[in-house]
Amino acid sequence: MSNVLIIYTNSITPRHQYIFDLLLNGIYKIKYELTDDKSFYLQSEGYKLNYSANRLDNNEFFVEENGLLNKKGVYELDIKVDKSRVIPVFFNSNHNESYYFDVFAASFYLITRYEEYLPHLKDKYNRYKAEQSLAYRNNFLNIPIVNIWMKDFISDISIRFADLNIAYPDFKFISTIDIDSAYLYKSKGFVRSIAFLLKTLYNLDIKSFKTAIKVIANKIKDPFDTYLKQLEIQKKYNLDVKYFILLADYGLNDKSISYNNKNFQVLIKHLADFADLGIHPSFGSNYNKNKLFTEIKRLEEIQKREVTFSRQHFFQLSLRNTYIKLIEAGITDDFTMGYSSHLGYRAGIADSFLFYNLDAEQILPIRIHPFAIVDDILNYNMNLKPEDVMNHVCEIIDQTRNVNGKLISIWHSDTFSDFGNWKGWANVYEDIVKYIKK
């Protein structure tokens, strides 16, 4: 018997090809053949999965299709989330002999961010709000629900077809660090330094004034200069670390150090010796595509190597525009899929995936890497004390590890500083890493 899963559907669309390849090949490495030839399917003696409206064969695994994968375009859908089980589902089956819900259509809905193509309210930075999402409204944002669905589905498939070859995924952790401003006082330039000193005097902030003077005079280390500590933790736990560097022109929402600054360039080159560096496209680049090309070129010239991955500053992500612009600029991998206000999985999945453009009904050549844990959210949005952080991230870590997903965290260089708003947070990152690596 051939070790290939024959999948039948009435008509094969790009949506079918996309989601089956992602879930069955991208995650579980199952050899399969997708067909719309009913005679071929019925005559096949191998393992058979029927994805249609009605059962066809006594020896098949039957999943009643919802119909979403047969359509084109985006429409308002009346989705009823079934919470009667431990893990919520939607697109339930109406057929007694079918798998209990359409796992493929439900996964497609979440992964493609179908709901973000529909009319919605935006926040002050023109971003999709987590509170509007199906996941948030039904309390499954904090879990990699697609991976959980697929783990259960694969378990049932393996029981039905015991000899079917299935390669299971491994758990992986990727630590990503954003450098929005490499230093607090150092290397800011004469004008910005004078402006800051005058501001501290005006506010009678004598402590900050004295600290800044000492840093500028090279008498003490800049509070945000925590890079030695970051590299020590990376080495100690053998971490896969990626840095995202903001190399913007100075602006209201882009306050990075000048890309011409020698200290900043030395830092970038040093980090590039130990980790992969990607671009952190500026807020301003969302409104001027030329800025994106310029910023990428700056990083390439400094580190003397090609730049192929990115994460948007302020998590600026417009599904209709952002990925297309990144592709035009040579970016192959993007790490912006997540929310700025809530922990969890925006696309419901703890795995990378190629982006499916619902506007054009085609796969774009850019791989999306969702993140789930962000330092700023823990501190500023959730207002957590450092000692309470683990209580809020352990579920995400455990759930992701349990399905052998890919866990990505976001930290910032200043979070390690134990300074200002990050007082008491110096060891939180390492505590999370210890828990992940246990």
PDB file of N, CA and C in Angstrom, residues 23-116:
ATOM      1  N   LEU A  23      -0.734  22.789   6.560  1.00  0.00           N
ATOM      2  CA  LEU A  23      -1.019  21.973   7.736  1.00  0.00           C
ATOM      3  C   LEU A  23      -0.455  20.558   7.632  1.00  0.00           C
ATOM      4  N   LEU A  24      -0.575  19.946   6.464  1.00  0.00           N
ATOM      5  CA  LEU A  24      -0.170  18.543   6.332  1.00  0.00           C
ATOM      6  C   LEU A  24       1.271  18.367   5.885  1.00  0.00           C
ATOM      7  N   ASN A  25       1.816  19.347   5.205  1.00  0.00           N
ATOM      8  CA  ASN A  25       3.202  19.248   4.761  1.00  0.00           C
ATOM      9  C   ASN A  25       4.109  20.191   5.542  1.00  0.00           C
ATOM     10  N   GLY A  26       3.644  21.423   5.754  1.00  0.00           N
ATOM     11  CA  GLY A  26       4.462  22.408   6.463  1.00  0.00           C
ATOM     12  C   GLY A  26       4.693  22.060   7.915  1.00  0.00           C
ATOM     13  N   ILE A  27       3.680  21.505   8.579  1.00  0.00           N
ATOM     14  CA  ILE A  27       3.808  21.189  10.009  1.00  0.00           C
ATOM     15  C   ILE A  27       4.109  19.709  10.230  1.00  0.00           C
ATOM     16  N   TYR A  28       3.338  18.819   9.611  1.00  0.00           N
ATOM     17  CA  TYR A  28       3.444  17.388   9.922  1.00  0.00           C
ATOM     18  C   TYR A  28       4.138  16.528   8.874  1.00  0.00           C
ATOM     19  N   LYS A  29       4.492  17.078   7.743  1.00  0.00           N
ATOM     20  CA  LYS A  29       5.268  16.341   6.737  1.00  0.00           C
ATOM     21  C   LYS A  29       4.598  15.023   6.324  1.00  0.00           C
ATOM     22  N   ILE A  30       3.337  15.123   5.967  1.00  0.00           N
ATOM     23  CA  ILE A  30       2.610  13.963   5.472  1.00  0.00           C
ATOM     24  C   ILE A  30       2.591  14.014   3.945  1.00  0.00           C
ATOM     25  N   LYS A  31       2.964  12.924   3.309  1.00  0.00           N
ATOM     26  CA  LYS A  31       2.855  12.866   1.855  1.00  0.00           C
ATOM     27  C   LYS A  31       1.388  12.729   1.473  1.00  0.00           C
ATOM     28  N   TYR A  32       0.922  13.612   0.611  1.00  0.00           N
ATOM     29  CA  TYR A  32      -0.482  13.550   0.218  1.00  0.00           C
ATOM     30  C   TYR A  32      -0.624  13.915  -1.250  1.00  0.00           C
ATOM     31  N   GLU A  33      -1.765  13.528  -1.790  1.00  0.00           N
ATOM     32  CA  GLU A  33      -2.114  13.878  -3.161  1.00  0.00           C
ATOM     33  C   GLU A  33      -3.535  14.417  -3.160  1.00  0.00           C
ATOM     34  N   LEU A  34      -3.699  15.615  -3.660  1.00  0.00           N
ATOM     35  CA  LEU A  34      -5.008  16.263  -3.704  1.00  0.00           C
ATOM     36  C   LEU A  34      -5.643  16.008  -5.058  1.00  0.00           C
ATOM     37  N   THR A  35      -6.883  15.506  -5.063  1.00  0.00           N
ATOM     38  CA  THR A  35      -7.531  15.179  -6.331  1.00  0.00           C
ATOM     39  C   THR A  35      -9.004  15.595  -6.320  1.00  0.00           C
ATOM     40  N   ASP A  36      -9.514  15.922  -7.506  1.00  0.00           N
ATOM     41  CA  ASP A  36     -10.950  16.157  -7.664  1.00  0.00           C
ATOM     42  C   ASP A  36     -11.560  15.109  -8.594  1.00  0.00           C
ATOM     43  N   ASP A  37     -10.804  14.050  -8.845  1.00  0.00           N
ATOM     44  CA  ASP A  37     -11.259  12.950  -9.681  1.00  0.00           C
ATOM     45  C   ASP A  37     -11.878  11.877  -8.776  1.00  0.00           C
ATOM     46  N   LYS A  38     -13.210  11.824  -8.754  1.00  0.00           N
ATOM     47  CA  LYS A  38     -13.910  10.912  -7.841  1.00  0.00           C
ATOM     48  C   LYS A  38     -13.614   9.449  -8.156  1.00  0.00           C
ATOM     49  N   SER A  39     -13.548   9.113  -9.433  1.00  0.00           N
ATOM     50  CA  SER A  39     -13.275   7.728  -9.820  1.00  0.00           C
ATOM     51  C   SER A  39     -11.893   7.294  -9.355  1.00  0.00           C
ATOM     52  N   PHE A  40     -10.912   8.152  -9.573  1.00  0.00           N
ATOM     53  CA  PHE A  40      -9.545   7.858  -9.114  1.00  0.00           C
ATOM     54  C   PHE A  40      -9.528   7.659  -7.604  1.00  0.00           C
ATOM     55  N   TYR A  41     -10.226   8.527  -6.899  1.00  0.00           N
ATOM     56  CA  TYR A  41     -10.267   8.457  -5.433  1.00  0.00           C
ATOM     57  C   TYR A  41     -10.883   7.142  -4.975  1.00  0.00           C
ATOM     58  N   LEU A  42     -12.028   6.792  -5.530  1.00  0.00           N
ATOM     59  CA  LEU A  42     -12.736   5.590  -5.096  1.00  0.00           C
ATOM     60  C   LEU A  42     -11.954   4.322  -5.420  1.00  0.00           C
ATOM     61  N   GLN A  43     -11.195   4.357  -6.510  1.00  0.00           N
ATOM     62  CA  GLN A  43     -10.427   3.179  -6.904  1.00  0.00           C
ATOM     63  C   GLN A  43      -9.094   3.056  -6.167  1.00  0.00           C
ATOM     64  N   SER A  44      -8.692   4.133  -5.490  1.00  0.00           N
ATOM     65  CA  SER A  44      -7.412   4.118  -4.770  1.00  0.00           C
ATOM     66  C   SER A  44      -7.483   3.150  -3.595  1.00  0.00           C
ATOM     67  N   GLU A  45      -6.392   2.435  -3.388  1.00  0.00           N
ATOM     68  CA  GLU A  45      -6.346   1.464  -2.288  1.00  0.00           C
ATOM     69  C   GLU A  45      -5.560   1.994  -1.089  1.00  0.00           C
ATOM     70  N   GLY A  46      -5.088   3.232  -1.198  1.00  0.00           N
ATOM     71  CA  GLY A  46      -4.287   3.794  -0.113  1.00  0.00           C
ATOM     72  C   GLY A  46      -5.137   4.434   0.966  1.00  0.00           C
ATOM     73  N   TYR A  47      -4.491   5.291   1.723  1.00  0.00           N
ATOM     74  CA  TYR A  47      -5.182   6.010   2.786  1.00  0.00           C
ATOM     75  C   TYR A  47      -5.961   7.161   2.166  1.00  0.00           C
ATOM     76  N   LYS A  48      -7.225   7.294   2.547  1.00  0.00           N
ATOM     77  CA  LYS A  48      -8.092   8.254   1.871  1.00  0.00           C
ATOM     78  C   LYS A  48      -8.743   9.227   2.860  1.00  0.00           C
ATOM     79  N   LEU A  49      -8.709  10.501   2.494  1.00  0.00           N
ATOM     80  CA  LEU A  49      -9.384  11.553   3.258  1.00  0.00           C
ATOM     81  C   LEU A  49     -10.366  12.244   2.314  1.00  0.00           C
ATOM     82  N   ASN A  50     -11.612  12.225   2.679  1.00  0.00           N
ATOM     83  CA  ASN A  50     -12.662  12.836   1.875  1.00  0.00           C
ATOM     84  C   ASN A  50     -13.029  14.196   2.454  1.00  0.00           C
ATOM     85  N   TYR A  51     -12.748  15.247   1.691  1.00  0.00           N
ATOM     86  CA  TYR A  51     -13.087  16.606   2.124  1.00  0.00           C
ATOM     87  C   TYR A  51     -14.146  17.151   1.160  1.00  0.00           C
ATOM     88  N   SER A  52     -15.383  16.796   1.435  1.00  0.00           N
ATOM     89  CA  SER A  52     -16.494  17.229   0.582  1.00  0.00           C
ATOM     90  C   SER A  52     -17.764  17.268   1.425  1.00  0.00           C
ATOM     91  N   ALA A  53     -18.907  17.320   0.761  1.00  0.00           N
ATOM     92  CA  ALA A  53     -20.173  17.474   1.488  1.00  0.00           C
ATOM     93  C   ALA A  53     -20.747  16.150   1.967  1.00  0.00           C
ATOM     94  N   ASN A  54     -20.348  15.031   1.325  1.00  0.00           N
ATOM     95  CA  ASN A  54     -20.946  13.742   1.659  1.00  0.00           C
ATOM     96  C   ASN A  54     -19.906  12.632   1.711  1.00  0.00           C
ATOM     97  N   ARG A  55     -20.201  11.636   2.500  1.00  0.00           N
ATOM     98  CA  ARG A  55     -19.323  10.484   2.619  1.00  0.00           C
ATOM     99  C   ARG A  55     -19.318   9.701   1.312  1.00  0.00           C
ATOM    100  N   LEU A  56     -18.158   9.139   0.936  1.00  0.00           N
ATOM    101  CA  LEU A  56     -18.031   8.417  -0.325  1.00  0.00           C
ATOM    102  C   LEU A  56     -17.584   6.976  -0.166  1.00  0.00           C
ATOM    103  N   ASP A  57     -16.860   6.664   0.891  1.00  0.00           N
ATOM    104  CA  ASP A  57     -16.208   5.360   0.996  1.00  0.00           C
ATOM    105  C   ASP A  57     -16.167   4.935   2.464  1.00  0.00           C
ATOM    106  N   ASN A  58     -16.382   3.658   2.716  1.00  0.00           N
ATOM    107  CA  ASN A  58     -16.384   3.152   4.096  1.00  0.00           C
ATOM    108  C   ASN A  58     -14.999   3.183   4.736  1.00  0.00           C
ATOM    109  N   ASN A  59     -13.956   3.205   3.906  1.00  0.00           N
ATOM    110  CA  ASN A  59     -12.586   3.137   4.434  1.00  0.00           C
ATOM    111  C   ASN A  59     -11.900   4.496   4.509  1.00  0.00           C
ATOM    112  N   GLU A  60     -12.655   5.551   4.318  1.00  0.00           N
ATOM    113  CA  GLU A  60     -12.062   6.885   4.297  1.00  0.00           C
ATOM    114  C   GLU A  60     -12.165   7.579   5.651  1.00  0.00           C
ATOM    115  N   PHE A  61     -11.385   8.632   5.787  1.00  0.00           N
ATOM    116  CA  PHE A  61     -11.539   9.572   6.905  1.00  0.00           C
ATOM    117  C   PHE A  61     -12.301  10.759   6.320  1.00  0.00           C
ATOM    118  N   PHE A  62     -13.450  11.053   6.869  1.00  0.00           N
ATOM    119  CA  PHE A  62     -14.359  12.034   6.272  1.00  0.00           C
ATOM    120  C   PHE A  62     -14.388  13.334   7.074  1.00  0.00           C
ATOM    121  N   VAL A  63     -14.118  14.445   6.380  1.00  0.00           N
ATOM    122  CA  VAL A  63     -14.255  15.779   6.964  1.00  0.00           C
ATOM    123  C   VAL A  63     -15.258  16.553   6.112  1.00  0.00           C
ATOM    124  N   GLU A  64     -16.396  16.868   6.685  1.00  0.00           N
ATOM    125  CA  GLU A  64     -17.409  17.608   5.935  1.00  0.00           C
ATOM    126  C   GLU A  64     -16.949  19.041   5.710  1.00  0.00           C
ATOM    127  N   GLU A  65     -16.887  19.444   4.430  1.00  0.00           N
ATOM    128  CA  GLU A  65     -16.399  20.784   4.112  1.00  0.00           C
ATOM    129  C   GLU A  65     -17.422  21.852   4.487  1.00  0.00           C
ATOM    130  N   ASN A  66     -16.914  22.958   4.966  1.00  0.00           N
ATOM    131  CA  ASN A  66     -17.760  24.103   5.298  1.00  0.00           C
ATOM    132  C   ASN A  66     -18.140  24.899   4.050  1.00  0.00           C
ATOM    133  N   GLY A  67     -17.258  24.909   3.049  1.00  0.00           N
ATOM    134  CA  GLY A  67     -17.504  25.631   1.812  1.00  0.00           C
ATOM    135  C   GLY A  67     -16.637  26.859   1.640  1.00  0.00           C
ATOM    136  N   LEU A  68     -15.971  27.298   2.716  1.00  0.00           N
ATOM    137  CA  LEU A  68     -15.160  28.509   2.644  1.00  0.00           C
ATOM    138  C   LEU A  68     -14.031  28.373   1.633  1.00  0.00           C
ATOM    139  N   LEU A  69     -13.470  27.191   1.517  1.00  0.00           N
ATOM    140  CA  LEU A  69     -12.319  27.009   0.626  1.00  0.00           C
ATOM    141  C   LEU A  69     -12.714  26.957  -0.846  1.00  0.00           C
ATOM    142  N   ASN A  70     -14.002  26.837  -1.107  1.00  0.00           N
ATOM    143  CA  ASN A  70     -14.476  26.816  -2.496  1.00  0.00           C
ATOM    144  C   ASN A  70     -14.776  28.218  -3.034  1.00  0.00           C
ATOM    145  N   LYS A  71     -14.756  29.203  -2.159  1.00  0.00           N
ATOM    146  CA  LYS A  71     -15.184  30.548  -2.549  1.00  0.00           C
ATOM    147  C   LYS A  71     -14.003  31.442  -2.908  1.00  0.00           C
ATOM    148  N   LYS A  72     -14.344  32.591  -3.464  1.00  0.00           N
ATOM    149  CA  LYS A  72     -13.374  33.638  -3.743  1.00  0.00           C
ATOM    150  C   LYS A  72     -13.840  34.916  -3.055  1.00  0.00           C
ATOM    151  N   GLY A  73     -12.892  35.765  -2.710  1.00  0.00           N
ATOM    152  CA  GLY A  73     -13.263  37.025  -2.091  1.00  0.00           C
ATOM    153  C   GLY A  73     -13.549  36.883  -0.609  1.00  0.00           C
ATOM    154  N   VAL A  74     -13.927  38.003   0.007  1.00  0.00           N
ATOM    155  CA  VAL A  74     -14.163  38.057   1.451  1.00  0.00           C
ATOM    156  C   VAL A  74     -15.586  38.551   1.710  1.00  0.00           C
ATOM    157  N   TYR A  75     -16.292  37.830   2.560  1.00  0.00           N
ATOM    158  CA  TYR A  75     -17.673  38.175   2.882  1.00  0.00           C
ATOM    159  C   TYR A  75     -17.884  38.075   4.391  1.00  0.00           C
ATOM    160  N   GLU A  76     -18.856  38.777   4.890  1.00  0.00           N
ATOM    161  CA  GLU A  76     -19.234  38.652   6.292  1.00  0.00           C
ATOM    162  C   GLU A  76     -19.714  37.233   6.555  1.00  0.00           C
ATOM    163  N   LEU A  77     -19.192  36.600   7.596  1.00  0.00           N
ATOM    164  CA  LEU A  77     -19.572  35.239   7.944  1.00  0.00           C
ATOM    165  C   LEU A  77     -20.207  35.211   9.331  1.00  0.00           C
ATOM    166  N   ASP A  78     -21.246  34.443   9.459  1.00  0.00           N
ATOM    167  CA  ASP A  78     -21.891  34.279  10.763  1.00  0.00           C
ATOM    168  C   ASP A  78     -21.240  33.092  11.467  1.00  0.00           C
ATOM    169  N   ILE A  79     -20.221  33.383  12.257  1.00  0.00           N
ATOM    170  CA  ILE A  79     -19.443  32.313  12.896  1.00  0.00           C
ATOM    171  C   ILE A  79     -19.942  32.072  14.318  1.00  0.00           C
ATOM    172  N   LYS A  80     -20.309  30.831  14.583  1.00  0.00           N
ATOM    173  CA  LYS A  80     -20.743  30.424  15.916  1.00  0.00           C
ATOM    174  C   LYS A  80     -19.654  29.548  16.519  1.00  0.00           C
ATOM    175  N   VAL A  81     -19.048  30.036  17.581  1.00  0.00           N
ATOM    176  CA  VAL A  81     -17.967  29.298  18.236  1.00  0.00           C
ATOM    177  C   VAL A  81     -18.565  28.310  19.236  1.00  0.00           C
ATOM    178  N   ASP A  82     -18.227  27.046  19.074  1.00  0.00           N
ATOM    179  CA  ASP A  82     -18.707  25.977  19.954  1.00  0.00           C
ATOM    180  C   ASP A  82     -17.724  25.826  21.119  1.00  0.00           C
ATOM    181  N   LYS A  83     -18.192  26.121  22.316  1.00  0.00           N
ATOM    182  CA  LYS A  83     -17.334  26.048  23.502  1.00  0.00           C
ATOM    183  C   LYS A  83     -17.683  24.855  24.386  1.00  0.00           C
ATOM    184  N   SER A  84     -18.359  23.888  23.813  1.00  0.00           N
ATOM    185  CA  SER A  84     -18.777  22.728  24.597  1.00  0.00           C
ATOM    186  C   SER A  84     -17.622  21.770  24.881  1.00  0.00           C
ATOM    187  N   ARG A  85     -16.546  21.893  24.135  1.00  0.00           N
ATOM    188  CA  ARG A  85     -15.371  21.058  24.351  1.00  0.00           C
ATOM    189  C   ARG A  85     -14.298  21.838  25.111  1.00  0.00           C
ATOM    190  N   VAL A  86     -13.215  21.164  25.450  1.00  0.00           N
ATOM    191  CA  VAL A  86     -12.118  21.835  26.162  1.00  0.00           C
ATOM    192  C   VAL A  86     -11.547  22.960  25.318  1.00  0.00           C
ATOM    193  N   ILE A  87     -11.375  22.715  24.013  1.00  0.00           N
ATOM    194  CA  ILE A  87     -10.849  23.708  23.078  1.00  0.00           C
ATOM    195  C   ILE A  87     -11.981  24.157  22.150  1.00  0.00           C
ATOM    196  N   PRO A  88     -12.235  25.451  22.039  1.00  0.00           N
ATOM    197  CA  PRO A  88     -13.310  25.945  21.164  1.00  0.00           C
ATOM    198  C   PRO A  88     -13.058  25.581  19.696  1.00  0.00           C
ATOM    199  N   VAL A  89     -14.145  25.408  18.955  1.00  0.00           N
ATOM    200  CA  VAL A  89     -14.056  25.176  17.520  1.00  0.00           C
ATOM    201  C   VAL A  89     -15.165  25.966  16.837  1.00  0.00           C
ATOM    202  N   PHE A  90     -15.083  26.111  15.529  1.00  0.00           N
ATOM    203  CA  PHE A  90     -16.180  26.667  14.745  1.00  0.00           C
ATOM    204  C   PHE A  90     -16.201  25.995  13.375  1.00  0.00           C
ATOM    205  N   PHE A  91     -17.234  26.261  12.605  1.00  0.00           N
ATOM    206  CA  PHE A  91     -17.526  25.527  11.372  1.00  0.00           C
ATOM    207  C   PHE A  91     -17.802  24.056  11.695  1.00  0.00           C
ATOM    208  N   ASN A  92     -18.713  23.829  12.635  1.00  0.00           N
ATOM    209  CA  ASN A  92     -19.058  22.467  13.052  1.00  0.00           C
ATOM    210  C   ASN A  92     -19.695  21.665  11.918  1.00  0.00           C
ATOM    211  N   SER A  93     -19.500  20.350  11.990  1.00  0.00           N
ATOM    212  CA  SER A  93     -20.074  19.453  10.996  1.00  0.00           C
ATOM    213  C   SER A  93     -21.549  19.206  11.274  1.00  0.00           C
ATOM    214  N   ASN A  94     -22.320  19.012  10.203  1.00  0.00           N
ATOM    215  CA  ASN A  94     -23.730  18.636  10.322  1.00  0.00           C
ATOM    216  C   ASN A  94     -23.946  17.157  10.020  1.00  0.00           C
ATOM    217  N   HIS A  95     -22.869  16.479   9.664  1.00  0.00           N
ATOM    218  CA  HIS A  95     -22.944  15.083   9.241  1.00  0.00           C
ATOM    219  C   HIS A  95     -22.458  14.192  10.383  1.00  0.00           C
ATOM    220  N   ASN A  96     -23.248  13.190  10.735  1.00  0.00           N
ATOM    221  CA  ASN A  96     -22.926  12.334  11.879  1.00  0.00           C
ATOM    222  C   ASN A  96     -21.641  11.536  11.696  1.00  0.00           C
ATOM    223  N   GLU A  97     -21.307  11.214  10.459  1.00  0.00           N
ATOM    224  CA  GLU A  97     -20.130  10.371  10.216  1.00  0.00           C
ATOM    225  C   GLU A  97     -18.865  11.182   9.957  1.00  0.00           C
ATOM    226  N   SER A  98     -18.972  12.496   9.973  1.00  0.00           N
ATOM    227  CA  SER A  98     -17.829  13.360   9.687  1.00  0.00           C
ATOM    228  C   SER A  98     -17.023  13.670  10.948  1.00  0.00           C
ATOM    229  N   TYR A  99     -15.790  14.099  10.731  1.00  0.00           N
ATOM    230  CA  TYR A  99     -15.022  14.722  11.817  1.00  0.00           C
ATOM    231  C   TYR A  99     -15.856  15.882  12.345  1.00  0.00           C
ATOM    232  N   TYR A 100     -15.726  16.210  13.626  1.00  0.00           N
ATOM    233  CA  TYR A 100     -16.717  17.068  14.264  1.00  0.00           C
ATOM    234  C   TYR A 100     -16.719  18.530  13.811  1.00  0.00           C
ATOM    235  N   PHE A 101     -15.660  18.992  13.119  1.00  0.00           N
ATOM    236  CA  PHE A 101     -15.693  20.339  12.537  1.00  0.00           C
ATOM    237  C   PHE A 101     -14.727  20.408  11.371  1.00  0.00           C
ATOM    238  N   ASP A 102     -14.879  21.462  10.560  1.00  0.00           N
ATOM    239  CA  ASP A 102     -14.005  21.636   9.395  1.00  0.00           C
ATOM    240  C   ASP A 102     -12.716  22.316   9.847  1.00  0.00           C
ATOM    241  N   VAL A 103     -11.749  21.517  10.231  1.00  0.00           N
ATOM    242  CA  VAL A 103     -10.488  22.026  10.763  1.00  0.00           C
ATOM    243  C   VAL A 103      -9.712  22.812   9.711  1.00  0.00           C
ATOM    244  N   PHE A 104      -9.902  22.469   8.446  1.00  0.00           N
ATOM    245  CA  PHE A 104      -9.152  23.137   7.384  1.00  0.00           C
ATOM    246  C   PHE A 104      -9.696  24.542   7.106  1.00  0.00           C
ATOM    247  N   ALA A 105     -11.015  24.679   7.039  1.00  0.00           N
ATOM    248  CA  ALA A 105     -11.621  25.994   6.806  1.00  0.00           C
ATOM    249  C   ALA A 105     -11.424  26.909   8.016  1.00  0.00           C
ATOM    250  N   ALA A 106     -11.567  26.361   9.224  1.00  0.00           N
ATOM    251  CA  ALA A 106     -11.379  27.164  10.432  1.00  0.00           C
ATOM    252  C   ALA A 106      -9.941  27.671  10.524  1.00  0.00           C
ATOM    253  N   SER A 107      -8.997  26.794  10.209  1.00  0.00           N
ATOM    254  CA  SER A 107      -7.580  27.189  10.234  1.00  0.00           C
ATOM    255  C   SER A 107      -7.311  28.243   9.168  1.00  0.00           C
ATOM    256  N   PHE A 108      -7.872  28.050   7.980  1.00  0.00           N
ATOM    257  CA  PHE A 108      -7.700  29.018   6.896  1.00  0.00           C
ATOM    258  C   PHE A 108      -8.225  30.389   7.307  1.00  0.00           C
ATOM    259  N   TYR A 109      -9.365  30.414   7.950  1.00  0.00           N
ATOM    260  CA  TYR A 109      -9.969  31.684   8.384  1.00  0.00           C
ATOM    261  C   TYR A 109      -9.027  32.452   9.311  1.00  0.00           C
ATOM    262  N   LEU A 110      -8.431  31.754  10.273  1.00  0.00           N
ATOM    263  CA  LEU A 110      -7.561  32.417  11.250  1.00  0.00           C
ATOM    264  C   LEU A 110      -6.205  32.788  10.652  1.00  0.00           C
ATOM    265  N   ILE A 111      -5.599  31.863   9.941  1.00  0.00           N
ATOM    266  CA  ILE A 111      -4.237  32.078   9.449  1.00  0.00           C
ATOM    267  C   ILE A 111      -4.178  33.186   8.404  1.00  0.00           C
ATOM    268  N   THR A 112      -5.172  33.263   7.533  1.00  0.00           N
ATOM    269  CA  THR A 112      -5.183  34.306   6.491  1.00  0.00           C
ATOM    270  C   THR A 112      -5.593  35.655   7.042  1.00  0.00           C
ATOM    271  N   ARG A 113      -6.017  35.706   8.289  1.00  0.00           N
ATOM    272  CA  ARG A 113      -6.544  36.927   8.942  1.00  0.00           C
ATOM    273  C   ARG A 113      -7.746  37.465   8.156  1.00  0.00           C
ATOM    274  N   TYR A 114      -8.623  36.532   7.787  1.00  0.00           N
ATOM    275  CA  TYR A 114      -9.820  36.818   7.009  1.00  0.00           C
ATOM    276  C   TYR A 114     -10.593  38.001   7.594  1.00  0.00           C
ATOM    277  N   GLU A 115     -10.746  38.022   8.902  1.00  0.00           N
ATOM    278  CA  GLU A 115     -11.547  39.063   9.554  1.00  0.00           C
ATOM    279  C   GLU A 115     -10.935  40.457   9.403  1.00  0.00           C
ATOM    280  N   GLU A 116      -9.628  40.530   9.164  1.00  0.00           N
ATOM    281  CA  GLU A 116      -8.984  41.834   9.029  1.00  0.00           C
ATOM    282  C   GLU A 116      -9.220  42.468   7.660  1.00  0.00           C
TER     283      GLU A 116
END
